[in-house]
Amino acid sequence: MSDWQTVIGLEVHAELETESKMFSSCPVVDSVEAPPNSAVDALSLGMPGTLPVINMRAMEYGIMVGLALNCEIPPLNQFARKNYFYPDLPKGYQISQYDHPLAIQGHIDIEREDGTQKRIRVRRAHMEEDTGKLTHVADGSLVDYNRAGVPLLEIVSEPDISSAQEAEAYARKLRAILRYLGVNSGDMSKGVLRFEANVSVMRSSDRALRERTEIKNLNSIRNMTRAIEYEAKRQIRLYQRGDMVKPATLGWDEAAQRIVIQRYKERADEYRYFPEPDLPAVAVSREWVAELQARLPELPDALRRRFVDELGLNDTDATVLTADRAVAEFFLELLDGDGIDAKAAANWLTTDLFRMMNAQEIERENINSIPLRAGQCAGLLRLVQGGTINQNTARKKVLPAMWRTGKDAKVIVDEQGLAQVSDAALIKRQADAVLRDNEALLQRYLAGNDKVINALFGKIMGAMRGKADPAIVRQVLQEKVKALKE
Ligand code: ADP
Ligand code: MG
């Protein structure tokens, strides 16, 4: 019997979007767009004789993240030197935190696939500086120090995550929180948010965790979940063969869709941490913490609860609409219009609008780049709610035309004559004509094939170019066939 379970702990590196670097006034630039080594100073390059100065804005952002993750903020935190050699680290050490991190003992609540919630504990979050970036080319390696010294928050979870799906939910929730706080764009393709997964497997009878491996440099959530699934299977196979899992640093080969072993760890890395002598310890007063707490915006969980409690949305819609700050804001702006029904709007946004966006391959977080403003969407919904057009006309004709032209719904309805027809006498005449022209269908219905009624309904709607009020059509049709049956 296979009773293996997966155990995952995530280490997340999030750059904090400050104007300047962690320990100097050197500007922080876009790592993809800026020319290499265009934002460096003596400190980023680790020149002898330079002295770091703490970027207090970065500390504030870090504390705000800690608070948003329900962490305790210890009254004192301290930087520490992490000593190692690597070409992307010109000083020969990284300023990080060790014994006295910025934030400890928090949690993130995730929604699982079965709809239940699970609490994942956050062990710690500490401040450090990012390193430079190496690009390996045919005859060597190139180094870009633009990123060196950018404020970086490392957020470490407890090994509470039990599947690739839970890891994905954790990653998405954490990313959403960072974006709600406005401290990180969440753009993994630019490397401003990076995940490392520690993975082990265990049997339900095990008393302790087993040896783990660490998968580095996962550059998308999809790659992370695939790598975790692959690695868990690999470990189970090893145990089943009677082998052991050796502690190792792994990578994910995206092209080959497999794990590659980068190096085995004979023993724990020795970084010879010691308190950073060039920086003072930072006292974090309770007043400061309270002030930052008060500055936190409404976060995804709170907004989700409000959508359920105050707007009456179901859990699924509320979760989807708050998963991304831009989507939540778009939805709230849409509701700002007079007399918009929240449930109908939520339903429309998560089905019709998302379908359009999917077709155009627009990510949900980029909802602001669609050719429609929230107010225009409200205009469309109002026409449906007021009975001017029916749902189907809105979906099939008006929305696509709005998308194409950027015009308001009302204009399109007027221009194309799409207003709904509720004139019962007219609908009756059309129904009579359709029944006359479709004698065979009608006979099948009268012979007991109830489903044929839908085909007849479709024919009447079609005859009226889809504009008839579907409720009236259904009613008229029922009356007619009932009369014919008798
Ligand atoms: P290190 O400091 O060497 O990276 P930690 O003990 O701080 O090691 O753990 C780092 C990460 O590994 C944490 O996210 C933790 O939850 C996770 N982790 C620790 N033990 C295991 C294990 N047996 N299986 C999976 N993840 C683990
Ligand atoms: Mg580690």
Short mmCIF file of C-alpha atoms and ligand atoms in Angstrom, two decimals:
data_model
loop_
_atom_site.label_atom_id
_atom_site.label_comp_id
_atom_site.label_asym_id
_atom_site.label_seq_id
_atom_site.Cartn_x
_atom_site.Cartn_y
_atom_site.Cartn_z
CA MET A 1 0.00 0.00 0.00
CA SER A 2 1.32 3.40 -0.87
CA ASP A 3 0.85 5.71 2.09
CA TRP A 4 3.56 8.19 1.22
CA GLN A 5 2.90 11.84 1.96
CA THR A 6 4.75 14.87 0.65
CA VAL A 7 6.24 17.41 3.06
CA ILE A 8 7.14 20.84 1.75
CA GLY A 9 8.63 23.98 3.25
CA LEU A 10 8.92 27.06 1.04
CA GLU A 11 11.59 29.73 1.15
CA VAL A 12 10.48 32.83 -0.72
CA HIS A 13 12.68 35.73 -1.73
CA ALA A 14 10.82 38.96 -2.39
CA GLU A 15 12.57 42.13 -3.52
CA LEU A 16 11.06 45.19 -1.89
CA GLU A 17 10.21 47.97 -4.30
CA THR A 18 12.02 50.87 -2.70
CA GLU A 19 13.55 53.80 -4.58
CA SER A 20 17.06 53.00 -3.43
CA LYS A 21 19.04 49.95 -2.39
CA MET A 22 19.15 48.36 1.08
CA PHE A 23 22.33 50.03 2.28
CA SER A 24 23.02 52.97 -0.03
CA SER A 25 21.30 55.66 -2.09
CA CYS A 26 21.99 53.80 -5.34
CA PRO A 27 18.69 53.59 -7.27
CA VAL A 28 16.77 50.33 -7.75
CA VAL A 29 16.04 49.75 -11.45
CA ASP A 30 14.05 47.29 -13.52
CA SER A 31 16.31 44.25 -13.79
CA VAL A 32 15.17 43.36 -17.29
CA GLU A 33 14.92 46.78 -18.92
CA ALA A 34 17.89 48.65 -17.47
CA PRO A 35 21.26 48.16 -19.21
CA PRO A 36 23.54 45.87 -17.16
CA ASN A 37 25.62 47.61 -14.48
CA SER A 38 23.88 50.95 -15.01
CA ALA A 39 22.72 51.18 -11.39
CA VAL A 40 25.79 50.44 -9.31
CA ASP A 41 27.79 52.39 -6.77
CA ALA A 42 30.81 51.71 -4.64
CA LEU A 43 28.65 49.87 -2.11
CA SER A 44 26.94 47.60 -4.65
CA LEU A 45 30.40 46.66 -5.86
CA GLY A 46 31.67 45.97 -2.36
CA MET A 47 34.53 48.46 -2.53
CA PRO A 48 36.78 48.53 0.52
CA GLY A 49 36.15 51.48 2.78
CA THR A 50 32.45 51.78 2.07
CA LEU A 51 29.96 51.69 4.91
CA PRO A 52 26.32 50.58 4.73
CA VAL A 53 23.41 52.68 5.97
CA ILE A 54 20.05 50.99 6.62
CA ASN A 55 17.20 51.91 4.25
CA MET A 56 14.42 52.53 6.76
CA ARG A 57 11.72 52.44 4.08
CA ALA A 58 12.78 48.87 3.30
CA MET A 59 12.58 48.05 7.02
CA GLU A 60 9.05 49.47 7.11
CA TYR A 61 7.99 47.44 4.09
CA GLY A 62 9.50 44.33 5.70
CA ILE A 63 7.65 44.91 8.96
CA MET A 64 4.41 45.52 7.05
CA VAL A 65 4.83 42.19 5.27
CA GLY A 66 5.53 40.56 8.64
CA LEU A 67 2.36 42.04 10.09
CA ALA A 68 0.33 41.03 7.05
CA LEU A 69 1.60 37.47 7.58
CA ASN A 70 0.40 37.58 11.20
CA CYS A 71 3.97 37.54 12.52
CA GLU A 72 5.38 38.79 15.77
CA ILE A 73 7.79 41.68 15.29
CA PRO A 74 10.55 41.29 17.90
CA PRO A 75 11.58 44.55 19.61
CA LEU A 76 15.10 44.19 18.27
CA ASN A 77 16.49 42.91 15.03
CA GLN A 78 20.05 42.67 13.91
CA PHE A 79 21.94 42.21 10.67
CA ALA A 80 24.47 39.42 10.35
CA ARG A 81 27.25 38.62 7.92
CA LYS A 82 26.77 35.50 5.86
CA ASN A 83 30.21 34.67 4.52
CA TYR A 84 30.69 32.88 1.22
CA PHE A 85 32.42 33.43 -2.07
CA TYR A 86 30.58 33.74 -5.37
CA PRO A 87 31.16 36.05 -8.35
CA ASP A 88 27.73 37.69 -7.93
CA LEU A 89 28.75 38.77 -4.42
CA PRO A 90 31.76 41.07 -4.67
CA LYS A 91 32.10 41.75 -0.92
CA GLY A 92 32.60 38.07 -0.14
CA TYR A 93 29.71 38.24 2.30
CA GLN A 94 26.03 39.01 2.18
CA ILE A 95 24.44 41.22 4.81
CA SER A 96 21.52 39.17 6.08
CA GLN A 97 19.85 38.43 9.40
CA TYR A 98 20.32 35.29 11.44
CA ASP A 99 19.58 35.11 15.17
CA HIS A 100 17.41 38.21 15.23
CA PRO A 101 15.13 38.36 12.19
CA LEU A 102 12.62 41.10 11.50
CA ALA A 103 9.54 38.91 11.93
CA ILE A 104 8.79 35.49 13.44
CA GLN A 105 5.97 33.00 13.94
CA GLY A 106 3.23 34.02 11.58
CA HIS A 107 0.88 32.15 9.28
CA ILE A 108 -0.88 32.22 5.95
CA ASP A 109 -4.32 30.66 5.52
CA ILE A 110 -4.76 28.92 2.20
CA GLU A 111 -7.86 27.62 0.43
CA ARG A 112 -7.48 24.00 -0.61
CA GLU A 113 -8.97 22.44 -3.71
CA ASP A 114 -11.75 20.77 -1.72
CA GLY A 115 -12.83 24.20 -0.45
CA THR A 116 -11.45 23.75 3.08
CA GLN A 117 -8.91 26.08 4.62
CA LYS A 118 -5.50 25.22 5.99
CA ARG A 119 -3.11 27.25 8.09
CA ILE A 120 0.54 27.21 7.00
CA ARG A 121 2.90 28.54 9.65
CA VAL A 122 5.49 31.11 8.68
CA ARG A 123 8.68 30.51 10.65
CA ARG A 124 10.43 33.80 10.00
CA ALA A 125 10.98 36.68 7.62
CA HIS A 126 14.32 38.43 7.53
CA MET A 127 15.86 41.33 5.63
CA GLU A 128 18.88 40.94 3.45
CA GLU A 129 20.45 42.34 0.30
CA ASP A 130 20.07 40.74 -3.10
CA THR A 131 23.12 39.56 -5.00
CA GLY A 132 24.13 40.38 -8.57
CA LYS A 133 22.92 38.30 -11.48
CA LEU A 134 25.05 35.89 -13.48
CA THR A 135 24.33 35.00 -17.09
CA HIS A 136 26.23 32.03 -18.40
CA VAL A 137 27.33 32.28 -22.04
CA ALA A 138 29.35 29.97 -24.28
CA ASP A 139 32.79 31.15 -23.24
CA GLY A 140 32.22 32.42 -19.72
CA SER A 141 29.78 34.16 -17.42
CA LEU A 142 28.50 37.73 -17.42
CA VAL A 143 27.67 39.55 -14.23
CA ASP A 144 25.18 42.38 -13.73
CA TYR A 145 25.38 44.18 -10.39
CA ASN A 146 22.19 46.25 -10.82
CA ARG A 147 20.45 43.81 -8.51
CA ALA A 148 23.28 43.69 -5.97
CA GLY A 149 22.13 45.38 -2.78
CA VAL A 150 18.42 45.56 -3.63
CA PRO A 151 16.35 45.06 -0.44
CA LEU A 152 15.28 41.44 -0.21
CA LEU A 153 12.90 39.85 2.26
CA GLU A 154 13.25 36.11 2.79
CA ILE A 155 10.07 34.46 4.04
CA VAL A 156 10.44 30.91 5.36
CA SER A 157 7.51 28.58 6.01
CA GLU A 158 7.35 25.66 8.40
CA PRO A 159 7.16 22.27 6.62
CA ASP A 160 3.35 22.38 6.85
CA ILE A 161 2.62 22.16 3.13
CA SER A 162 1.48 18.71 2.02
CA SER A 163 1.06 18.81 -1.74
CA ALA A 164 2.04 20.71 -4.87
CA GLN A 165 -1.48 22.19 -4.90
CA GLU A 166 -1.06 23.51 -1.37
CA ALA A 167 2.32 24.94 -2.32
CA GLU A 168 0.65 26.70 -5.24
CA ALA A 169 -2.10 28.09 -3.01
CA TYR A 170 0.52 29.32 -0.51
CA ALA A 171 2.58 30.92 -3.26
CA ARG A 172 -0.44 32.63 -4.78
CA LYS A 173 -1.72 33.90 -1.45
CA LEU A 174 1.69 35.24 -0.45
CA ARG A 175 2.08 36.88 -3.85
CA ALA A 176 -1.36 38.45 -3.55
CA ILE A 177 -0.51 39.84 -0.08
CA LEU A 178 2.73 41.39 -1.36
CA ARG A 179 0.85 42.97 -4.25
CA TYR A 180 -1.96 44.26 -2.01
CA LEU A 181 0.72 45.86 0.16
CA GLY A 182 2.26 47.42 -2.94
CA VAL A 183 5.76 46.31 -1.94
CA ASN A 184 6.40 43.81 -4.74
CA SER A 185 5.00 43.46 -8.27
CA GLY A 186 4.97 39.66 -8.04
CA ASP A 187 6.52 39.49 -11.49
CA MET A 188 8.38 36.19 -11.34
CA SER A 189 9.62 36.54 -14.91
CA LYS A 190 11.69 39.51 -13.73
CA GLY A 191 12.98 37.61 -10.73
CA VAL A 192 11.59 40.05 -8.16
CA LEU A 193 9.85 37.09 -6.50
CA ARG A 194 11.62 33.73 -6.29
CA PHE A 195 10.66 30.42 -4.72
CA GLU A 196 12.72 27.56 -3.35
CA ALA A 197 11.02 24.36 -2.31
CA ASN A 198 12.33 22.01 0.38
CA VAL A 199 10.82 18.60 -0.26
CA SER A 200 10.74 15.33 1.65
CA VAL A 201 8.33 12.43 1.81
CA MET A 202 7.15 10.40 4.78
CA ARG A 203 4.88 7.51 5.68
CA SER A 204 2.01 7.97 8.05
CA SER A 205 3.79 5.72 10.56
CA ASP A 206 6.94 7.88 10.58
CA ARG A 207 7.73 9.64 13.85
CA ALA A 208 10.02 12.27 12.37
CA LEU A 209 10.59 14.09 9.13
CA ARG A 210 12.95 12.47 6.66
CA GLU A 211 15.91 13.89 4.77
CA ARG A 212 14.96 16.75 2.44
CA THR A 213 16.22 18.15 -0.82
CA GLU A 214 16.03 21.78 -1.89
CA ILE A 215 14.87 22.84 -5.35
CA LYS A 216 16.38 26.22 -6.29
CA ASN A 217 15.51 28.95 -8.75
CA LEU A 218 11.93 28.09 -9.59
CA ASN A 219 10.93 30.89 -11.91
CA SER A 220 7.19 30.31 -12.14
CA ILE A 221 4.47 28.83 -9.98
CA ARG A 222 3.80 26.22 -12.64
CA ASN A 223 7.45 25.11 -12.65
CA MET A 224 7.37 24.99 -8.86
CA THR A 225 4.37 22.63 -8.72
CA ARG A 226 5.77 20.40 -11.46
CA ALA A 227 9.17 20.23 -9.78
CA ILE A 228 7.62 19.34 -6.42
CA GLU A 229 5.50 16.58 -7.93
CA TYR A 230 8.46 15.17 -9.81
CA GLU A 231 10.76 15.32 -6.78
CA ALA A 232 8.26 13.66 -4.42
CA LYS A 233 7.85 10.77 -6.88
CA ARG A 234 11.62 10.48 -7.27
CA GLN A 235 12.11 10.23 -3.50
CA ILE A 236 9.34 7.65 -3.07
CA ARG A 237 10.89 5.54 -5.81
CA LEU A 238 14.27 5.69 -4.06
CA TYR A 239 12.81 4.53 -0.75
CA GLN A 240 10.81 1.80 -2.43
CA ARG A 241 13.99 0.50 -4.02
CA GLY A 242 15.60 0.43 -0.61
CA ASP A 243 17.81 3.47 -1.33
CA MET A 244 18.15 6.61 0.75
CA VAL A 245 17.44 10.22 -0.14
CA LYS A 246 20.63 12.24 0.13
CA PRO A 247 20.42 15.92 1.03
CA ALA A 248 21.00 17.83 -2.20
CA THR A 249 20.49 21.07 -4.02
CA LEU A 250 18.37 20.50 -7.11
CA GLY A 251 17.31 22.45 -10.15
CA TRP A 252 14.33 22.13 -12.47
CA ASP A 253 15.13 21.60 -16.14
CA GLU A 254 12.14 23.21 -17.78
CA ALA A 255 12.92 21.98 -21.30
CA ALA A 256 13.34 18.37 -20.21
CA GLN A 257 10.66 18.65 -17.48
CA ARG A 258 12.83 16.93 -14.94
CA ILE A 259 14.85 17.45 -11.79
CA VAL A 260 18.60 17.80 -12.10
CA ILE A 261 20.89 17.25 -9.12
CA GLN A 262 23.24 20.21 -8.81
CA ARG A 263 25.20 19.12 -5.78
CA TYR A 264 24.95 16.79 -2.82
CA LYS A 265 25.35 18.36 0.61
CA GLU A 266 27.87 16.43 2.65
CA ARG A 267 27.16 18.58 5.69
CA ALA A 268 25.30 21.78 6.49
CA ASP A 269 26.63 24.91 4.80
CA GLU A 270 28.98 26.83 7.07
CA TYR A 271 28.53 30.54 6.57
CA ARG A 272 30.27 31.70 9.76
CA TYR A 273 27.49 34.11 10.57
CA PHE A 274 28.39 36.88 12.98
CA PRO A 275 26.69 40.17 13.90
CA GLU A 276 27.35 42.77 11.18
CA PRO A 277 29.89 45.12 12.78
CA ASP A 278 29.19 48.00 10.38
CA LEU A 279 25.52 48.32 11.36
CA PRO A 280 23.73 49.01 14.62
CA ALA A 281 21.03 46.67 15.87
CA VAL A 282 17.58 48.06 15.09
CA ALA A 283 15.18 48.73 17.94
CA VAL A 284 11.58 48.40 16.79
CA SER A 285 9.35 50.37 19.15
CA ARG A 286 5.78 49.22 19.75
CA GLU A 287 4.60 52.65 18.58
CA TRP A 288 6.31 52.14 15.25
CA VAL A 289 4.74 48.70 14.86
CA ALA A 290 1.30 50.09 15.72
CA GLU A 291 1.74 52.88 13.19
CA LEU A 292 2.67 50.42 10.46
CA GLN A 293 -0.19 48.12 11.43
CA ALA A 294 -2.56 51.05 10.98
CA ARG A 295 -1.13 51.68 7.54
CA LEU A 296 -1.88 48.16 6.26
CA PRO A 297 -4.46 48.15 3.48
CA GLU A 298 -7.37 45.72 3.51
CA LEU A 299 -5.79 42.35 2.68
CA PRO A 300 -7.19 39.52 0.52
CA ASP A 301 -8.65 37.46 3.40
CA ALA A 302 -10.46 40.44 4.92
CA LEU A 303 -11.76 41.60 1.56
CA ARG A 304 -12.92 38.09 0.74
CA ARG A 305 -14.85 37.91 4.00
CA ARG A 306 -16.41 41.29 3.27
CA PHE A 307 -17.46 40.19 -0.22
CA VAL A 308 -19.24 37.20 1.35
CA ASP A 309 -20.75 38.99 4.36
CA GLU A 310 -21.70 42.33 2.87
CA LEU A 311 -22.23 41.59 -0.80
CA GLY A 312 -23.61 38.08 -0.42
CA LEU A 313 -21.14 36.54 -2.88
CA ASN A 314 -20.47 32.82 -2.71
CA ASP A 315 -17.06 31.63 -1.45
CA THR A 316 -15.77 30.69 -4.88
CA ASP A 317 -16.53 34.04 -6.49
CA ALA A 318 -15.20 35.90 -3.45
CA THR A 319 -11.95 33.93 -3.56
CA VAL A 320 -11.46 34.43 -7.28
CA LEU A 321 -12.26 38.14 -7.14
CA THR A 322 -9.84 38.85 -4.28
CA ALA A 323 -6.99 36.63 -5.50
CA ASP A 324 -5.60 39.63 -7.28
CA ARG A 325 -5.68 43.21 -6.13
CA ALA A 326 -6.26 44.59 -9.64
CA VAL A 327 -9.28 42.32 -10.14
CA ALA A 328 -10.75 43.24 -6.74
CA GLU A 329 -10.36 46.93 -7.53
CA PHE A 330 -11.90 46.53 -10.97
CA PHE A 331 -14.87 44.73 -9.41
CA LEU A 332 -15.34 47.39 -6.73
CA GLU A 333 -15.19 50.11 -9.36
CA LEU A 334 -17.79 48.25 -11.41
CA LEU A 335 -20.08 48.12 -8.36
CA ASP A 336 -19.67 51.84 -7.92
CA GLY A 337 -22.12 52.35 -10.77
CA ASP A 338 -25.70 52.95 -9.67
CA GLY A 339 -27.90 49.94 -8.99
CA ILE A 340 -25.49 47.21 -10.01
CA ASP A 341 -26.38 43.86 -8.47
CA ALA A 342 -23.21 42.52 -6.81
CA LYS A 343 -23.92 38.84 -7.37
CA ALA A 344 -24.83 39.34 -11.02
CA ALA A 345 -21.72 41.48 -11.50
CA ALA A 346 -19.49 38.88 -9.81
CA ASN A 347 -20.95 36.16 -11.94
CA TRP A 348 -20.55 38.19 -15.13
CA LEU A 349 -16.98 39.19 -14.36
CA THR A 350 -15.80 35.66 -13.50
CA THR A 351 -17.49 34.08 -16.50
CA ASP A 352 -18.01 36.50 -19.41
CA LEU A 353 -15.17 38.92 -18.84
CA PHE A 354 -12.65 36.27 -17.79
CA ARG A 355 -13.62 34.22 -20.86
CA MET A 356 -12.83 37.20 -23.11
CA MET A 357 -9.57 37.77 -21.27
CA ASN A 358 -8.59 34.08 -21.52
CA ALA A 359 -9.28 34.13 -25.25
CA GLN A 360 -6.90 37.09 -25.59
CA GLU A 361 -4.40 35.50 -23.19
CA ILE A 362 -4.61 38.42 -20.80
CA GLU A 363 -3.59 37.49 -17.25
CA ARG A 364 -6.11 38.41 -14.59
CA GLU A 365 -3.67 40.71 -12.85
CA ASN A 366 -3.50 42.71 -16.10
CA ILE A 367 -7.22 43.39 -16.09
CA ASN A 368 -6.46 47.10 -16.37
CA SER A 369 -4.97 46.58 -19.81
CA ILE A 370 -8.26 45.42 -21.37
CA PRO A 371 -9.87 47.89 -23.78
CA LEU A 372 -12.84 48.45 -21.42
CA ARG A 373 -13.11 50.50 -18.25
CA ALA A 374 -15.03 49.22 -15.23
CA GLY A 375 -17.62 51.95 -15.74
CA GLN A 376 -18.33 50.71 -19.25
CA CYS A 377 -18.82 47.18 -17.94
CA ALA A 378 -21.29 48.60 -15.42
CA GLY A 379 -23.10 50.22 -18.34
CA LEU A 380 -23.43 46.83 -20.04
CA LEU A 381 -24.70 45.16 -16.87
CA ARG A 382 -27.27 47.90 -16.37
CA LEU A 383 -28.69 47.25 -19.84
CA VAL A 384 -29.09 43.56 -18.98
CA GLN A 385 -30.56 44.22 -15.54
CA GLY A 386 -32.99 46.77 -16.96
CA GLY A 387 -34.13 44.33 -19.63
CA THR A 388 -32.90 46.46 -22.55
CA ILE A 389 -30.87 43.54 -23.87
CA ASN A 390 -30.86 39.91 -22.89
CA GLN A 391 -27.93 38.01 -21.40
CA ASN A 392 -27.06 36.26 -24.61
CA THR A 393 -27.01 39.42 -26.72
CA ALA A 394 -24.80 41.00 -24.10
CA ARG A 395 -22.43 38.04 -24.19
CA LYS A 396 -22.32 37.26 -27.88
CA LYS A 397 -22.78 40.65 -29.49
CA VAL A 398 -22.40 43.66 -27.24
CA LEU A 399 -19.35 42.67 -25.18
CA PRO A 400 -17.27 41.59 -28.20
CA ALA A 401 -18.23 44.81 -30.03
CA MET A 402 -17.33 46.92 -26.99
CA TRP A 403 -14.01 45.10 -26.78
CA ARG A 404 -13.31 45.73 -30.47
CA THR A 405 -14.38 49.35 -30.64
CA GLY A 406 -14.09 50.64 -27.09
CA LYS A 407 -17.58 52.10 -27.46
CA ASP A 408 -20.15 52.12 -24.66
CA ALA A 409 -22.74 49.35 -24.54
CA LYS A 410 -25.63 51.75 -25.09
CA VAL A 411 -24.06 53.10 -28.29
CA ILE A 412 -23.55 49.62 -29.69
CA VAL A 413 -27.09 48.54 -28.83
CA ASP A 414 -28.49 51.63 -30.56
CA GLU A 415 -26.22 51.39 -33.60
CA GLN A 416 -26.87 47.71 -34.19
CA GLY A 417 -30.51 47.74 -33.10
CA LEU A 418 -29.89 45.04 -30.49
CA ALA A 419 -32.50 46.14 -27.96
CA GLN A 420 -34.53 43.30 -26.58
CA VAL A 421 -37.99 42.73 -27.96
CA SER A 422 -40.59 42.19 -25.26
CA ASP A 423 -43.60 42.76 -27.46
CA ALA A 424 -45.63 39.59 -26.77
CA ALA A 425 -47.85 40.00 -29.85
CA LEU A 426 -44.81 40.16 -32.12
CA ILE A 427 -43.21 37.17 -30.39
CA LYS A 428 -46.45 35.20 -30.82
CA ARG A 429 -46.53 35.90 -34.55
CA GLN A 430 -42.90 34.76 -34.88
CA ALA A 431 -43.65 31.64 -32.84
CA ASP A 432 -46.56 30.77 -35.12
CA ALA A 433 -44.35 31.17 -38.18
CA VAL A 434 -41.60 29.00 -36.72
CA LEU A 435 -44.02 26.26 -35.71
CA ARG A 436 -45.53 26.31 -39.20
CA ASP A 437 -42.13 26.11 -40.90
CA ASN A 438 -40.87 23.35 -38.62
CA GLU A 439 -43.68 20.87 -38.78
CA ALA A 440 -41.37 17.85 -38.44
CA LEU A 441 -39.77 19.16 -35.23
CA LEU A 442 -43.15 20.00 -33.82
CA GLN A 443 -44.44 16.50 -34.50
CA ARG A 444 -41.46 14.98 -32.70
CA TYR A 445 -42.21 17.13 -29.70
CA LEU A 446 -45.89 16.23 -29.74
CA ALA A 447 -44.90 12.55 -30.01
CA GLY A 448 -43.24 12.89 -26.61
CA ASN A 449 -39.66 14.05 -27.26
CA ASP A 450 -39.64 16.85 -24.68
CA LYS A 451 -36.14 18.04 -25.49
CA VAL A 452 -37.22 19.23 -28.92
CA ILE A 453 -38.78 22.24 -27.18
CA ASN A 454 -35.28 23.70 -26.86
CA ALA A 455 -34.72 23.46 -30.59
CA LEU A 456 -37.99 25.25 -31.23
CA PHE A 457 -37.05 27.90 -28.70
CA GLY A 458 -33.73 28.37 -30.48
CA LYS A 459 -35.48 28.75 -33.84
CA ILE A 460 -37.75 31.49 -32.52
CA MET A 461 -34.83 33.31 -30.90
CA GLY A 462 -32.92 32.97 -34.17
CA ALA A 463 -35.85 34.30 -36.19
CA MET A 464 -35.76 37.35 -33.93
CA ARG A 465 -31.95 37.71 -34.27
CA GLY A 466 -31.52 36.65 -30.66
CA LYS A 467 -33.10 39.85 -29.39
CA ALA A 468 -36.36 38.54 -27.98
CA ASP A 469 -36.89 38.44 -24.24
CA PRO A 470 -36.14 34.75 -23.61
CA ALA A 471 -38.62 34.51 -20.74
CA ILE A 472 -41.49 35.70 -22.91
CA VAL A 473 -40.44 33.41 -25.77
CA ARG A 474 -40.43 30.43 -23.43
CA GLN A 475 -43.84 31.34 -22.07
CA VAL A 476 -45.39 31.89 -25.50
CA LEU A 477 -43.94 28.64 -26.78
CA GLN A 478 -45.24 26.68 -23.80
CA GLU A 479 -48.70 28.09 -24.32
CA LYS A 480 -48.71 27.27 -28.03
CA VAL A 481 -47.54 23.67 -27.71
CA LYS A 482 -49.86 23.09 -24.79
CA ALA A 483 -52.78 24.25 -26.92
CA LEU A 484 -51.66 21.96 -29.75
CA LYS A 485 -51.37 18.96 -27.43
CA GLU A 486 -54.93 19.29 -26.20
P1 ADP B 1 18.17 25.88 6.35
O1 ADP B 1 18.34 27.04 7.27
O2 ADP B 1 19.33 24.99 6.27
O3 ADP B 1 17.66 26.26 5.00
P2 ADP B 1 15.76 25.21 7.83
O4 ADP B 1 15.62 24.17 8.87
O5 ADP B 1 15.70 26.62 8.26
O6 ADP B 1 17.08 24.92 7.02
O7 ADP B 1 14.62 24.94 6.79
C1 ADP B 1 14.52 25.57 5.58
C2 ADP B 1 13.20 25.19 4.97
O8 ADP B 1 13.09 23.79 4.85
C3 ADP B 1 12.01 25.62 5.79
O9 ADP B 1 11.03 26.16 4.89
C4 ADP B 1 11.51 24.35 6.42
O10 ADP B 1 10.11 24.38 6.60
C5 ADP B 1 11.88 23.33 5.38
N1 ADP B 1 12.09 21.99 5.91
C6 ADP B 1 12.80 21.64 6.99
N2 ADP B 1 12.80 20.30 7.13
C7 ADP B 1 12.07 19.78 6.11
C8 ADP B 1 11.71 18.45 5.71
N3 ADP B 1 12.14 17.37 6.36
N4 ADP B 1 10.94 18.32 4.62
C9 ADP B 1 10.52 19.40 3.92
N5 ADP B 1 10.84 20.66 4.25
C10 ADP B 1 11.61 20.86 5.33
MG MG B 2 17.73 27.04 2.99
#
